[in-house]
Amino acid sequence: QVQLVESGGGSVQAGDSLKLSCAASGFNVDYYSIAWFRQIPGKEREGVACISNLDGRTFYADFVKGRFTIARGDGENTVILQMNNLKPEDTANYVCATDGTDYYPEWADCAILGFGSWGQGTQVTVSS
């Protein structure tokens, strides 16, 4: 059974860093695209970063470029989201997902059909 579990969230000050982890079971993350999205209450879920299964290319939303880094964990079947220089507007529930059929055209270069197998998320709160 495919399952994704996020961890690493917390409450921090603006300018701080956090490292989120997406732990996968039931499949090998090396062979699937993995993405991080975030959900703010009252707003649509938005993509943050994605790492492609094809060649390991990474993709980022403009609002996190230069601050966030997505990478596969070293031998732990995980995908990491390193978040630096956090801002209050980064406050959200961060969820990870793998290949599925929830189509996001802006992320089609990373996962052509979309995403699925969404995790429950980990909350990140950034105060000013």
PDB file of C-alpha atoms in Angstrom:
ATOM      1  CA  GLN A   1       0.000   0.000   0.000  1.00  0.00           C
ATOM      2  CA  VAL A   2       1.356   3.376  -1.035  1.00  0.00           C
ATOM      3  CA  GLN A   3       1.653   5.776   1.867  1.00  0.00           C
ATOM      4  CA  LEU A   4       3.351   9.124   2.437  1.00  0.00           C
ATOM      5  CA  VAL A   5       3.962  10.581   5.886  1.00  0.00           C
ATOM      6  CA  GLU A   6       5.237  14.105   6.410  1.00  0.00           C
ATOM      7  CA  SER A   7       7.170  15.375   9.395  1.00  0.00           C
ATOM      8  CA  GLY A   8       9.386  18.241  10.446  1.00  0.00           C
ATOM      9  CA  GLY A   9       6.928  21.089  10.675  1.00  0.00           C
ATOM     10  CA  GLY A  10       6.828  23.522  13.558  1.00  0.00           C
ATOM     11  CA  SER A  11       6.565  27.116  14.688  1.00  0.00           C
ATOM     12  CA  VAL A  12       9.498  29.366  13.842  1.00  0.00           C
ATOM     13  CA  GLN A  13      10.418  33.004  13.425  1.00  0.00           C
ATOM     14  CA  ALA A  14      10.792  34.766  10.100  1.00  0.00           C
ATOM     15  CA  GLY A  15      14.241  34.100   8.672  1.00  0.00           C
ATOM     16  CA  ASP A  16      14.529  30.678  10.323  1.00  0.00           C
ATOM     17  CA  SER A  17      14.877  27.333   8.570  1.00  0.00           C
ATOM     18  CA  LEU A  18      13.003  24.033   8.695  1.00  0.00           C
ATOM     19  CA  LYS A  19      13.590  20.687   7.056  1.00  0.00           C
ATOM     20  CA  LEU A  20      10.506  18.716   6.142  1.00  0.00           C
ATOM     21  CA  SER A  21      10.606  15.016   5.435  1.00  0.00           C
ATOM     22  CA  CYS A  22       8.250  12.933   3.308  1.00  0.00           C
ATOM     23  CA  ALA A  23       8.639   9.266   4.200  1.00  0.00           C
ATOM     24  CA  ALA A  24       7.338   6.798   1.638  1.00  0.00           C
ATOM     25  CA  SER A  25       6.210   3.217   2.047  1.00  0.00           C
ATOM     26  CA  GLY A  26       4.911   0.771  -0.524  1.00  0.00           C
ATOM     27  CA  PHE A  27       7.102   2.142  -3.296  1.00  0.00           C
ATOM     28  CA  ASN A  28      10.613   3.416  -3.964  1.00  0.00           C
ATOM     29  CA  VAL A  29      10.847   7.200  -4.215  1.00  0.00           C
ATOM     30  CA  ASP A  30      13.792   6.877  -6.591  1.00  0.00           C
ATOM     31  CA  TYR A  31      11.404   5.777  -9.349  1.00  0.00           C
ATOM     32  CA  TYR A  32       8.550   8.224  -8.857  1.00  0.00           C
ATOM     33  CA  SER A  33       8.111  11.962  -9.012  1.00  0.00           C
ATOM     34  CA  ILE A  34       7.518  13.491  -5.607  1.00  0.00           C
ATOM     35  CA  ALA A  35       6.119  16.924  -4.957  1.00  0.00           C
ATOM     36  CA  TRP A  36       5.464  19.185  -2.015  1.00  0.00           C
ATOM     37  CA  PHE A  37       2.312  21.253  -1.949  1.00  0.00           C
ATOM     38  CA  ARG A  38       0.928  23.548   0.691  1.00  0.00           C
ATOM     39  CA  GLN A  39      -2.573  24.237   1.852  1.00  0.00           C
ATOM     40  CA  ILE A  40      -3.698  27.457   3.461  1.00  0.00           C
ATOM     41  CA  PRO A  41      -7.232  27.471   4.878  1.00  0.00           C
ATOM     42  CA  GLY A  42      -9.602  29.150   2.449  1.00  0.00           C
ATOM     43  CA  LYS A  43      -7.172  28.907  -0.436  1.00  0.00           C
ATOM     44  CA  GLU A  44      -6.493  26.339  -3.112  1.00  0.00           C
ATOM     45  CA  ARG A  45      -3.678  23.886  -2.624  1.00  0.00           C
ATOM     46  CA  GLU A  46      -0.574  25.165  -4.381  1.00  0.00           C
ATOM     47  CA  GLY A  47       2.554  23.441  -5.553  1.00  0.00           C
ATOM     48  CA  VAL A  48       5.841  24.299  -3.893  1.00  0.00           C
ATOM     49  CA  ALA A  49       8.488  21.990  -5.357  1.00  0.00           C
ATOM     50  CA  CYS A  50       8.792  18.761  -7.308  1.00  0.00           C
ATOM     51  CA  ILE A  51      11.551  16.293  -8.100  1.00  0.00           C
ATOM     52  CA  SER A  52      11.181  14.288 -11.286  1.00  0.00           C
ATOM     53  CA  ASN A  53      11.479  10.508 -11.522  1.00  0.00           C
ATOM     54  CA  LEU A  54      13.004  10.743 -14.995  1.00  0.00           C
ATOM     55  CA  ASP A  55      16.264  12.537 -14.384  1.00  0.00           C
ATOM     56  CA  GLY A  56      16.045  14.032 -10.942  1.00  0.00           C
ATOM     57  CA  ARG A  57      15.264  17.492 -12.267  1.00  0.00           C
ATOM     58  CA  THR A  58      13.770  19.801  -9.704  1.00  0.00           C
ATOM     59  CA  PHE A  59      11.052  22.368 -10.144  1.00  0.00           C
ATOM     60  CA  TYR A  60      10.057  25.211  -7.847  1.00  0.00           C
ATOM     61  CA  ALA A  61       7.270  27.697  -7.492  1.00  0.00           C
ATOM     62  CA  ASP A  62       8.532  31.228  -8.056  1.00  0.00           C
ATOM     63  CA  PHE A  63       7.724  32.245  -4.501  1.00  0.00           C
ATOM     64  CA  VAL A  64      10.220  29.711  -3.048  1.00  0.00           C
ATOM     65  CA  LYS A  65      13.020  29.811  -5.607  1.00  0.00           C
ATOM     66  CA  GLY A  66      16.332  30.446  -3.926  1.00  0.00           C
ATOM     67  CA  ARG A  67      14.927  29.616  -0.482  1.00  0.00           C
ATOM     68  CA  PHE A  68      13.644  26.031  -0.669  1.00  0.00           C
ATOM     69  CA  THR A  69      15.409  22.905  -1.898  1.00  0.00           C
ATOM     70  CA  ILE A  70      13.847  19.540  -2.670  1.00  0.00           C
ATOM     71  CA  ALA A  71      15.984  16.411  -2.686  1.00  0.00           C
ATOM     72  CA  ARG A  72      15.750  12.682  -2.190  1.00  0.00           C
ATOM     73  CA  GLY A  73      16.929  11.525   1.202  1.00  0.00           C
ATOM     74  CA  ASP A  74      20.110   9.503   1.363  1.00  0.00           C
ATOM     75  CA  GLY A  75      19.048   5.853   1.453  1.00  0.00           C
ATOM     76  CA  GLU A  76      15.959   6.446   3.585  1.00  0.00           C
ATOM     77  CA  ASN A  77      13.188   6.320   0.983  1.00  0.00           C
ATOM     78  CA  THR A  78      12.360   9.912   1.807  1.00  0.00           C
ATOM     79  CA  VAL A  79      12.167  13.235   0.047  1.00  0.00           C
ATOM     80  CA  ILE A  80      13.333  16.296   1.906  1.00  0.00           C
ATOM     81  CA  LEU A  81      12.196  19.889   1.599  1.00  0.00           C
ATOM     82  CA  GLN A  82      14.802  22.217   3.065  1.00  0.00           C
ATOM     83  CA  MET A  83      13.188  25.579   3.742  1.00  0.00           C
ATOM     84  CA  ASN A  84      15.428  28.563   4.452  1.00  0.00           C
ATOM     85  CA  ASN A  85      14.670  32.208   5.098  1.00  0.00           C
ATOM     86  CA  LEU A  86      11.071  31.417   5.983  1.00  0.00           C
ATOM     87  CA  LYS A  87       8.484  34.160   5.725  1.00  0.00           C
ATOM     88  CA  PRO A  88       5.128  34.576   7.480  1.00  0.00           C
ATOM     89  CA  GLU A  89       3.379  33.952   4.156  1.00  0.00           C
ATOM     90  CA  ASP A  90       4.933  30.471   4.112  1.00  0.00           C
ATOM     91  CA  THR A  91       2.605  29.505   6.955  1.00  0.00           C
ATOM     92  CA  ALA A  92       0.601  26.507   5.730  1.00  0.00           C
ATOM     93  CA  ASN A  93       0.060  22.782   6.006  1.00  0.00           C
ATOM     94  CA  TYR A  94       2.684  21.141   3.801  1.00  0.00           C
ATOM     95  CA  VAL A  95       1.788  17.877   2.127  1.00  0.00           C
ATOM     96  CA  CYS A  96       3.691  15.589  -0.201  1.00  0.00           C
ATOM     97  CA  ALA A  97       2.378  13.533  -3.060  1.00  0.00           C
ATOM     98  CA  THR A  98       3.591  11.152  -5.710  1.00  0.00           C
ATOM     99  CA  ASP A  99       2.459  10.294  -9.225  1.00  0.00           C
ATOM    100  CA  GLY A 100      -1.301  10.216  -9.601  1.00  0.00           C
ATOM    101  CA  THR A 101      -4.137  11.718 -11.583  1.00  0.00           C
ATOM    102  CA  ASP A 102      -4.831  15.025  -9.824  1.00  0.00           C
ATOM    103  CA  TYR A 103      -3.649  17.118 -12.737  1.00  0.00           C
ATOM    104  CA  TYR A 104      -1.725  20.328 -12.207  1.00  0.00           C
ATOM    105  CA  PRO A 105      -0.696  21.713 -15.622  1.00  0.00           C
ATOM    106  CA  GLU A 106       1.933  23.994 -14.163  1.00  0.00           C
ATOM    107  CA  TRP A 107       3.689  20.899 -12.793  1.00  0.00           C
ATOM    108  CA  ALA A 108       3.239  18.657 -15.841  1.00  0.00           C
ATOM    109  CA  ASP A 109       6.968  18.736 -16.607  1.00  0.00           C
ATOM    110  CA  CYS A 110       7.511  16.941 -13.311  1.00  0.00           C
ATOM    111  CA  ALA A 111       4.508  14.626 -13.215  1.00  0.00           C
ATOM    112  CA  ILE A 112       2.793  14.431 -16.576  1.00  0.00           C
ATOM    113  CA  LEU A 113      -0.486  12.966 -15.339  1.00  0.00           C
ATOM    114  CA  GLY A 114      -0.609  14.659 -11.976  1.00  0.00           C
ATOM    115  CA  PHE A 115      -0.326  13.696  -8.358  1.00  0.00           C
ATOM    116  CA  GLY A 116      -1.977  11.398  -5.858  1.00  0.00           C
ATOM    117  CA  SER A 117      -1.470   9.404  -2.670  1.00  0.00           C
ATOM    118  CA  TRP A 118      -1.487  12.643  -0.690  1.00  0.00           C
ATOM    119  CA  GLY A 119      -0.089  12.606   2.817  1.00  0.00           C
ATOM    120  CA  GLN A 120      -1.812  14.235   5.798  1.00  0.00           C
ATOM    121  CA  GLY A 121       0.658  17.072   5.976  1.00  0.00           C
ATOM    122  CA  THR A 122       2.796  18.829   8.531  1.00  0.00           C
ATOM    123  CA  GLN A 123       2.008  22.310   9.779  1.00  0.00           C
ATOM    124  CA  VAL A 124       4.499  25.135   9.350  1.00  0.00           C
ATOM    125  CA  THR A 125       3.856  28.390  11.179  1.00  0.00           C
ATOM    126  CA  VAL A 126       6.139  31.373  10.655  1.00  0.00           C
ATOM    127  CA  SER A 127       5.746  34.420  12.848  1.00  0.00           C
ATOM    128  CA  SER A 128       7.135  37.868  12.154  1.00  0.00           C
TER     129      SER A 128
END
